Amino acid sequence: MTFALADAPLVLALAARTRRASPSTLSAGERVDALMGLASSMQNLREGEIKSLACSSGLSLEATRWAIRSTFADMTAQHLISWLNEAELPGHRARPIGLLGVVLSGNVLTSPARTLLLPLLMGVPVLARVSSREQLFASLLERTLLDGCPAMRSLARGIGLVSFDYDGPAGAETLRAFLGAVDTVSVYGGDETCGAVARLAPLGVPVLQHGHGLGVGVLPSSANAGREAVAEAAAAYALDVAAYDQRGCLSPQAIYVEDNGWVSPEGFAEELLEALDVLERTLPRGPLPTSIAAEQAQFRGVASVVGRALEGNASCVTYEADRPPRSSPGYRNIAVHRYADEPALLRNLGVLGPRLKVIGLAGTALTRSRLMGVLPAGLTPRVCAPGEMQTPPFTCVWDGLPAWHGLVRYVAS
């Protein structure tokens, strides 16, 4: 589906209609039931719908199925009810805001699920500007709700989808109209997009910026203790790299391997390439865009000069020792670096600053908890096990903030 480009009057009319259709008129239980119905329908899409999503997103059919399944897998009624309860504060009543504006990014197929559905669960209607790169998934969510039970149809009326450009005076006017019609705006995308929204947002409209981000894997020597442990870690990191063809802000850009483990950092690069080749059989990469092919060639060429470039069937693992990390073109091109000890690791992580969204740390839950306690100030990544970097819980903390941040105001009871 392709949306016609909207102008300022159309955006204002859609905003007014969406605000009037607030899902807060439904009880919390009805909203939960509606989302559970949606989750069930999304996991039982027709083959033609999956093919359309694959074509729209550039993912393979297998990767598209995996993305949908993993997105809705933990969306249980108990999970959603617990999240709603956590948003309540003692001695206060949570009041949903009137209308949330969302600027969607198009690099990860299923990202609109969390971005659109959690506000609806909280009782907040959403006016969303869809990306020009991928519009079908958000539209499919809305249409699936409209085809469901009465509660699902009520939720659907709380979604307003619109498309417009930012370029030129007309685009800026439309964006101003969009921002002026909402109570809070969440923006997902590159730094340029976040900056444009922040500059034009009216005084008093909070802007929640979710800009460019990246993930990092960490294999400490304590988790590098034998053939079985290494193979398990390599398979898990391979899934993190392959998911969404490494195009999202949770995708790993580098994996740090500590010295003195069972396999050397360079040896782990070889293990990871083998795991990626195995995964390619069941979760193949989508078509490589021409523009990315040039970046990929440069990425691999530099690696051949400064380290090693290990090329597989549809992926490349570079070994770059202790050189500073550099940007990957995505599409299953990943660098492995060595680190000598924890202080060296913390220095490497510190330079990434707020762009660091997730750390996939091999080892025990205690190991991950300990790392959270020693991270440099200003870093608020989610720390998880390998294999879980791209599949956060549906209601997880984002950029160090709870998922209801900006969606409610609290009134003393």
Tab-separated table of C-alpha atoms in Angstrom, residues 25-375:
chain	number	residue	atom	x	y	z
A	25	THR	CA	-13.508	4.737	26.277
A	26	LEU	CA	-12.755	0.994	26.355
A	27	SER	CA	-11.920	-0.694	29.648
A	28	ALA	CA	-8.366	-1.924	30.192
A	29	GLY	CA	-9.622	-5.495	29.862
A	30	GLU	CA	-11.270	-4.729	26.521
A	31	ARG	CA	-8.097	-3.131	25.203
A	32	VAL	CA	-6.057	-6.150	26.279
A	33	ASP	CA	-8.525	-8.543	24.646
A	34	ALA	CA	-8.452	-6.506	21.435
A	35	LEU	CA	-4.670	-6.637	21.253
A	36	MET	CA	-4.678	-10.363	21.937
A	37	GLY	CA	-7.069	-10.798	19.023
A	38	LEU	CA	-4.732	-8.764	16.850
A	39	ALA	CA	-1.703	-10.814	17.925
A	40	SER	CA	-3.504	-14.034	17.036
A	41	SER	CA	-4.485	-12.706	13.620
A	42	MET	CA	-0.986	-11.416	12.874
A	43	GLN	CA	0.510	-14.835	13.622
A	44	ASN	CA	-1.920	-16.419	11.175
A	45	LEU	CA	-1.492	-14.158	8.171
A	46	ARG	CA	-2.243	-15.479	4.716
A	47	GLU	CA	0.716	-16.413	2.533
A	48	GLY	CA	-0.074	-13.571	0.155
A	49	GLU	CA	0.107	-11.046	2.982
A	50	ILE	CA	3.468	-12.386	4.097
A	51	LYS	CA	4.777	-12.175	0.538
A	52	SER	CA	3.599	-8.570	0.295
A	53	LEU	CA	5.349	-7.710	3.556
A	54	ALA	CA	8.549	-9.389	2.356
A	55	CYS	CA	8.440	-7.418	-0.880
A	56	SER	CA	7.723	-4.157	0.951
A	57	SER	CA	10.472	-4.628	3.542
A	58	GLY	CA	13.163	-6.263	1.415
A	59	LEU	CA	13.408	-9.228	3.779
A	60	SER	CA	13.248	-12.832	2.646
A	61	LEU	CA	9.998	-14.731	3.147
A	62	GLU	CA	11.562	-16.783	5.942
A	63	ALA	CA	12.913	-13.673	7.683
A	64	THR	CA	9.521	-11.979	7.392
A	65	ARG	CA	7.775	-14.936	9.031
A	66	TRP	CA	10.378	-14.951	11.795
A	67	ALA	CA	9.955	-11.191	12.370
A	68	ILE	CA	6.186	-11.434	12.778
A	69	ARG	CA	6.352	-14.530	14.975
A	70	SER	CA	9.031	-13.110	17.286
A	71	THR	CA	7.309	-9.727	17.572
A	72	PHE	CA	4.047	-11.140	18.889
A	73	ALA	CA	5.387	-14.218	20.711
A	74	ASP	CA	5.458	-12.707	24.222
A	75	MET	CA	2.293	-10.630	23.811
A	76	THR	CA	0.203	-12.433	26.429
A	77	ALA	CA	-2.768	-11.022	28.325
A	78	GLN	CA	-0.930	-11.420	31.646
A	79	HIS	CA	2.089	-9.579	30.256
A	80	LEU	CA	-0.010	-6.637	29.036
A	81	ILE	CA	-2.052	-6.387	32.244
A	82	SER	CA	1.132	-6.436	34.355
A	83	TRP	CA	2.537	-3.588	32.265
A	84	LEU	CA	-0.589	-1.497	32.764
A	85	ASN	CA	-0.392	-2.093	36.504
A	86	GLU	CA	3.264	-1.063	36.602
A	87	ALA	CA	2.352	2.328	35.147
A	88	GLU	CA	0.241	3.115	38.214
A	89	LEU	CA	1.917	5.062	41.020
A	90	PRO	CA	0.857	4.879	44.681
A	91	GLY	CA	-1.397	7.777	45.610
A	92	HIS	CA	-1.899	8.861	41.994
A	93	ARG	CA	-4.157	8.196	39.045
A	94	ALA	CA	-2.685	7.803	35.572
A	95	ARG	CA	-4.478	9.900	32.950
A	96	PRO	CA	-3.703	9.110	29.296
A	97	ILE	CA	-2.753	12.077	27.128
A	98	GLY	CA	-5.177	13.125	24.404
A	99	LEU	CA	-3.178	12.337	21.256
A	100	LEU	CA	0.312	10.971	20.593
A	101	GLY	CA	2.151	11.852	17.411
A	102	VAL	CA	4.615	9.291	16.075
A	103	VAL	CA	7.166	9.661	13.296
A	104	LEU	CA	7.910	6.119	12.177
A	105	SER	CA	11.148	4.765	10.747
A	106	GLY	CA	11.099	2.264	7.891
A	107	ASN	CA	14.264	0.239	8.473
A	108	VAL	CA	12.738	-2.506	10.691
A	109	LEU	CA	9.553	-4.114	9.386
A	110	THR	CA	7.728	-4.748	12.666
A	111	SER	CA	8.769	-1.643	14.620
A	112	PRO	CA	5.283	-0.035	14.245
A	113	ALA	CA	3.814	-2.839	16.380
A	114	ARG	CA	5.272	-1.631	19.671
A	115	THR	CA	5.146	2.042	18.663
A	116	LEU	CA	1.449	2.031	17.743
A	117	LEU	CA	-0.011	-0.645	20.000
A	118	LEU	CA	1.391	0.256	23.413
A	119	PRO	CA	-0.183	3.748	23.323
A	120	LEU	CA	-3.511	2.164	22.339
A	121	LEU	CA	-3.166	-0.234	25.258
A	122	MET	CA	-2.636	2.769	27.546
A	123	GLY	CA	-5.779	4.389	26.083
A	124	VAL	CA	-3.956	6.939	23.924
A	125	PRO	CA	-4.917	7.474	20.255
A	126	VAL	CA	-2.020	7.733	17.805
A	127	LEU	CA	-1.445	9.935	14.776
A	128	ALA	CA	1.506	8.381	12.902
A	129	ARG	CA	3.522	9.648	9.995
A	130	VAL	CA	4.525	6.495	8.107
A	131	SER	CA	7.897	6.140	6.442
A	132	SER	CA	8.145	6.377	2.684
A	133	ARG	CA	10.358	3.256	2.776
A	134	GLU	CA	7.894	0.859	4.421
A	135	GLN	CA	4.197	1.600	4.912
A	136	LEU	CA	2.502	-1.769	4.593
A	137	PHE	CA	3.015	-3.182	8.094
A	138	ALA	CA	1.405	-0.230	9.916
A	139	SER	CA	-1.474	-0.318	7.454
A	140	LEU	CA	-1.871	-4.055	7.994
A	141	LEU	CA	-2.110	-3.576	11.762
A	142	GLU	CA	-4.894	-1.038	11.283
A	143	ARG	CA	-6.765	-3.186	8.755
A	144	THR	CA	-6.494	-6.309	10.917
A	145	LEU	CA	-8.001	-4.431	13.855
A	146	LEU	CA	-10.805	-3.143	11.628
A	147	ASP	CA	-11.612	-6.705	10.547
A	148	GLY	CA	-11.899	-7.944	14.140
A	149	CYS	CA	-14.349	-7.834	17.030
A	150	PRO	CA	-16.021	-4.594	18.219
A	151	ALA	CA	-13.215	-3.837	20.684
A	152	MET	CA	-10.616	-4.338	17.950
A	153	ARG	CA	-12.527	-2.003	15.637
A	154	SER	CA	-12.672	0.626	18.379
A	155	LEU	CA	-8.893	0.435	18.777
A	156	ALA	CA	-8.455	0.763	15.017
A	157	ARG	CA	-10.323	4.071	15.042
A	158	GLY	CA	-7.680	5.331	17.466
A	159	ILE	CA	-5.006	5.039	14.748
A	160	GLY	CA	-4.487	7.753	12.151
A	161	LEU	CA	-1.887	7.024	9.461
A	162	VAL	CA	-0.562	9.754	7.220
A	163	SER	CA	2.357	10.305	4.829
A	164	PHE	CA	4.095	13.554	3.987
A	165	ASP	CA	7.534	14.878	3.048
A	166	TYR	CA	9.627	17.262	5.108
A	167	ASP	CA	11.274	18.963	2.134
A	168	GLY	CA	10.434	22.501	1.088
A	169	PRO	CA	8.092	25.072	2.593
A	170	ALA	CA	4.995	22.908	2.060
A	171	GLY	CA	6.619	19.963	3.849
A	172	ALA	CA	7.658	22.119	6.790
A	173	GLU	CA	4.122	23.534	7.003
A	174	THR	CA	2.656	20.016	7.087
A	175	LEU	CA	5.112	18.909	9.766
A	176	ARG	CA	4.265	21.973	11.869
A	177	ALA	CA	0.573	21.154	11.551
A	178	PHE	CA	1.279	17.556	12.604
A	179	LEU	CA	3.309	18.615	15.632
A	180	GLY	CA	0.834	21.285	16.654
A	181	ALA	CA	-2.070	18.836	16.649
A	182	VAL	CA	-0.630	16.362	19.197
A	183	ASP	CA	0.151	16.434	22.922
A	184	THR	CA	3.451	14.514	22.726
A	185	VAL	CA	5.497	13.282	19.794
A	186	SER	CA	7.806	10.254	19.562
A	187	VAL	CA	10.223	10.313	16.661
A	188	TYR	CA	12.118	7.297	15.368
A	189	GLY	CA	14.802	7.662	12.727
A	190	GLY	CA	18.112	9.274	11.984
A	191	ASP	CA	19.590	12.273	13.745
A	192	GLU	CA	18.492	14.557	10.900
A	193	THR	CA	14.849	13.553	11.296
A	194	CYS	CA	14.968	13.883	15.091
A	195	GLY	CA	16.570	17.313	14.772
A	196	ALA	CA	13.972	18.559	12.282
A	197	VAL	CA	11.116	17.489	14.533
A	198	ALA	CA	12.699	18.986	17.663
A	199	ARG	CA	13.264	22.347	15.917
A	200	LEU	CA	9.694	22.659	14.660
A	201	ALA	CA	7.815	21.289	17.668
A	202	PRO	CA	5.732	23.974	19.422
A	203	LEU	CA	6.651	25.013	22.932
A	204	GLY	CA	4.933	22.684	25.367
A	205	VAL	CA	4.873	19.626	23.074
A	206	PRO	CA	7.444	17.149	24.447
A	207	VAL	CA	9.588	15.432	21.813
A	208	LEU	CA	10.780	11.927	22.685
A	209	GLN	CA	13.729	11.329	20.373
A	210	HIS	CA	14.708	7.766	19.493
A	211	GLY	CA	17.538	8.473	17.114
A	212	HIS	CA	20.197	6.415	15.421
A	213	GLY	CA	21.366	3.520	17.558
A	214	LEU	CA	23.370	0.343	17.479
A	215	GLY	CA	24.072	-2.826	19.402
A	216	VAL	CA	27.277	-4.489	20.551
A	217	GLY	CA	27.996	-8.085	21.470
A	218	VAL	CA	30.413	-8.986	24.265
A	219	LEU	CA	31.945	-12.425	24.811
A	220	PRO	CA	33.955	-12.427	28.060
A	221	SER	CA	36.512	-15.149	28.687
A	222	SER	CA	34.283	-16.608	31.422
A	223	ALA	CA	31.693	-17.512	28.759
A	224	ASN	CA	34.354	-18.678	26.301
A	225	ALA	CA	35.145	-21.896	28.139
A	226	GLY	CA	34.920	-24.735	25.656
A	227	ARG	CA	33.680	-25.991	22.319
A	228	GLU	CA	30.025	-26.224	23.330
A	229	ALA	CA	29.931	-22.761	24.916
A	230	VAL	CA	31.601	-21.159	21.891
A	231	ALA	CA	29.286	-22.868	19.409
A	232	GLU	CA	26.265	-21.768	21.431
A	233	ALA	CA	27.474	-18.167	21.576
A	234	ALA	CA	28.286	-18.109	17.867
A	235	ALA	CA	24.819	-19.413	16.932
A	236	ALA	CA	23.141	-16.853	19.204
A	237	TYR	CA	25.138	-13.917	17.853
A	238	ALA	CA	24.485	-15.137	14.309
A	239	LEU	CA	20.750	-14.752	14.951
A	240	ASP	CA	21.299	-11.231	16.318
A	241	VAL	CA	23.215	-10.312	13.155
A	242	ALA	CA	20.773	-11.970	10.748
A	243	ALA	CA	17.571	-10.602	12.287
A	244	TYR	CA	16.085	-7.878	10.085
A	245	ASP	CA	19.243	-8.210	7.983
A	246	GLN	CA	21.098	-6.129	10.595
A	247	ARG	CA	19.246	-2.929	9.665
A	248	GLY	CA	17.839	-1.800	13.014
A	249	CYS	CA	19.039	0.242	15.978
A	250	LEU	CA	19.270	-2.984	18.013
A	251	SER	CA	21.432	-4.718	15.405
A	252	PRO	CA	24.982	-5.544	16.523
A	253	GLN	CA	27.648	-3.545	14.718
A	254	ALA	CA	30.569	-5.190	16.481
A	255	ILE	CA	31.297	-8.096	18.811
A	256	TYR	CA	34.021	-7.761	21.435
A	257	VAL	CA	35.789	-10.942	22.482
A	258	GLU	CA	38.013	-10.985	25.555
A	259	ASP	CA	41.506	-12.444	25.351
A	260	ASN	CA	42.447	-15.671	27.142
A	261	GLY	CA	39.277	-17.579	26.365
A	262	TRP	CA	39.025	-21.120	24.984
A	263	VAL	CA	39.018	-19.723	21.439
A	264	SER	CA	40.898	-16.575	20.434
A	265	PRO	CA	39.001	-13.486	19.246
A	266	GLU	CA	40.167	-14.211	15.699
A	267	GLY	CA	39.080	-17.818	16.080
A	268	PHE	CA	35.647	-16.680	17.236
A	269	ALA	CA	35.295	-14.655	14.037
A	270	GLU	CA	35.699	-17.914	12.120
A	271	GLU	CA	33.130	-19.638	14.374
A	272	LEU	CA	30.663	-16.798	13.825
A	273	LEU	CA	31.011	-16.963	10.048
A	274	GLU	CA	30.291	-20.685	10.130
A	275	ALA	CA	27.208	-20.071	12.279
A	276	LEU	CA	25.980	-17.385	9.860
A	277	ASP	CA	26.389	-19.763	6.927
A	278	VAL	CA	24.342	-22.397	8.770
A	279	LEU	CA	21.617	-19.874	9.605
A	280	GLU	CA	21.461	-18.719	5.990
A	281	ARG	CA	19.822	-22.050	5.114
A	282	THR	CA	16.761	-21.389	7.274
A	283	LEU	CA	16.785	-17.575	7.574
A	284	PRO	CA	18.196	-16.315	4.274
A	285	ARG	CA	19.173	-12.712	3.697
A	286	GLY	CA	16.940	-10.552	1.532
A	287	PRO	CA	18.082	-9.002	-1.762
A	288	LEU	CA	21.098	-6.707	-1.428
A	289	PRO	CA	20.268	-3.158	-2.609
A	290	THR	CA	22.692	-1.678	-5.115
A	291	SER	CA	23.533	1.224	-2.823
A	292	ILE	CA	24.418	-1.161	0.007
A	293	ALA	CA	26.543	-3.325	-2.279
A	294	ALA	CA	28.984	-0.440	-2.734
A	295	GLU	CA	29.176	0.185	1.024
A	296	GLN	CA	29.636	-3.529	1.642
A	297	ALA	CA	32.540	-3.707	-0.806
A	298	GLN	CA	34.234	-0.787	0.922
A	299	PHE	CA	33.644	-2.272	4.395
A	300	ARG	CA	35.160	-5.590	3.382
A	301	GLY	CA	38.005	-3.954	1.496
A	302	VAL	CA	39.103	-1.905	4.502
A	303	ALA	CA	38.964	-5.030	6.672
A	304	SER	CA	41.265	-6.842	4.272
A	305	VAL	CA	43.840	-4.090	4.789
A	306	VAL	CA	43.583	-3.591	8.558
A	307	GLY	CA	42.725	-7.144	9.586
A	308	ARG	CA	40.882	-10.058	7.980
A	309	ALA	CA	37.675	-10.266	5.972
A	310	LEU	CA	36.059	-13.705	6.186
A	311	GLU	CA	33.393	-13.937	3.506
A	312	GLY	CA	30.562	-16.465	3.591
A	313	ASN	CA	27.585	-17.272	1.414
A	314	ALA	CA	25.687	-14.057	2.223
A	315	SER	CA	27.649	-12.584	5.103
A	316	CYS	CA	31.061	-11.333	6.123
A	317	VAL	CA	32.800	-11.398	9.497
A	318	THR	CA	35.826	-9.171	9.797
A	319	TYR	CA	38.505	-9.450	12.446
A	320	GLU	CA	39.922	-6.039	13.327
A	321	ALA	CA	41.817	-6.759	16.579
A	322	ASP	CA	41.693	-3.756	18.913
A	323	ARG	CA	41.077	-1.083	16.276
A	324	PRO	CA	38.241	1.380	17.021
A	325	PRO	CA	34.838	0.153	15.796
A	326	ARG	CA	33.528	1.527	12.519
A	327	SER	CA	30.098	1.671	10.972
A	328	SER	CA	28.848	-1.477	9.262
A	329	PRO	CA	26.630	-1.312	6.152
A	330	GLY	CA	24.409	-3.899	7.799
A	331	TYR	CA	23.087	-6.788	5.723
A	332	ARG	CA	25.098	-9.303	7.749
A	333	ASN	CA	28.492	-7.598	7.745
A	334	ILE	CA	29.867	-7.719	11.291
A	335	ALA	CA	33.237	-6.908	12.883
A	336	VAL	CA	34.882	-8.869	15.696
A	337	HIS	CA	37.305	-7.014	17.980
A	338	ARG	CA	39.470	-8.183	20.850
A	339	TYR	CA	39.710	-6.597	24.293
A	340	ALA	CA	42.241	-7.271	27.013
A	341	ASP	CA	40.209	-6.685	30.177
A	342	GLU	CA	37.109	-4.984	31.579
A	343	PRO	CA	38.568	-1.443	31.715
A	344	ALA	CA	39.439	-1.723	28.014
A	345	LEU	CA	35.915	-2.919	27.222
A	346	LEU	CA	34.333	-0.057	29.177
A	347	ARG	CA	36.458	2.473	27.284
A	348	ASN	CA	35.282	1.004	23.970
A	349	LEU	CA	31.640	1.090	25.059
A	350	GLY	CA	31.913	4.589	26.500
A	351	VAL	CA	32.791	6.196	23.170
A	352	LEU	CA	29.478	4.964	21.715
A	353	GLY	CA	27.518	7.175	24.119
A	354	PRO	CA	23.714	7.266	23.933
A	355	ARG	CA	23.756	5.579	20.533
A	356	LEU	CA	24.399	2.283	22.307
A	357	LYS	CA	20.908	0.755	22.602
A	358	VAL	CA	21.663	-2.854	23.521
A	359	ILE	CA	24.534	-5.074	24.675
A	360	GLY	CA	24.360	-8.788	24.044
A	361	LEU	CA	26.547	-10.136	26.859
A	362	ALA	CA	27.306	-13.864	26.954
A	363	GLY	CA	27.364	-15.523	30.355
A	364	THR	CA	25.051	-15.599	33.336
A	365	ALA	CA	22.327	-13.193	34.462
A	366	LEU	CA	24.640	-12.212	37.323
A	367	THR	CA	27.344	-11.286	34.790
A	368	ARG	CA	24.885	-9.047	32.955
A	369	SER	CA	23.701	-7.415	36.165
A	370	ARG	CA	27.273	-6.700	37.164
A	371	LEU	CA	28.038	-5.019	33.823
A	372	MET	CA	25.058	-2.703	34.272
A	373	GLY	CA	26.612	-1.562	37.541
A	374	VAL	CA	29.935	-0.527	36.003
A	375	LEU	CA	28.863	0.993	32.668
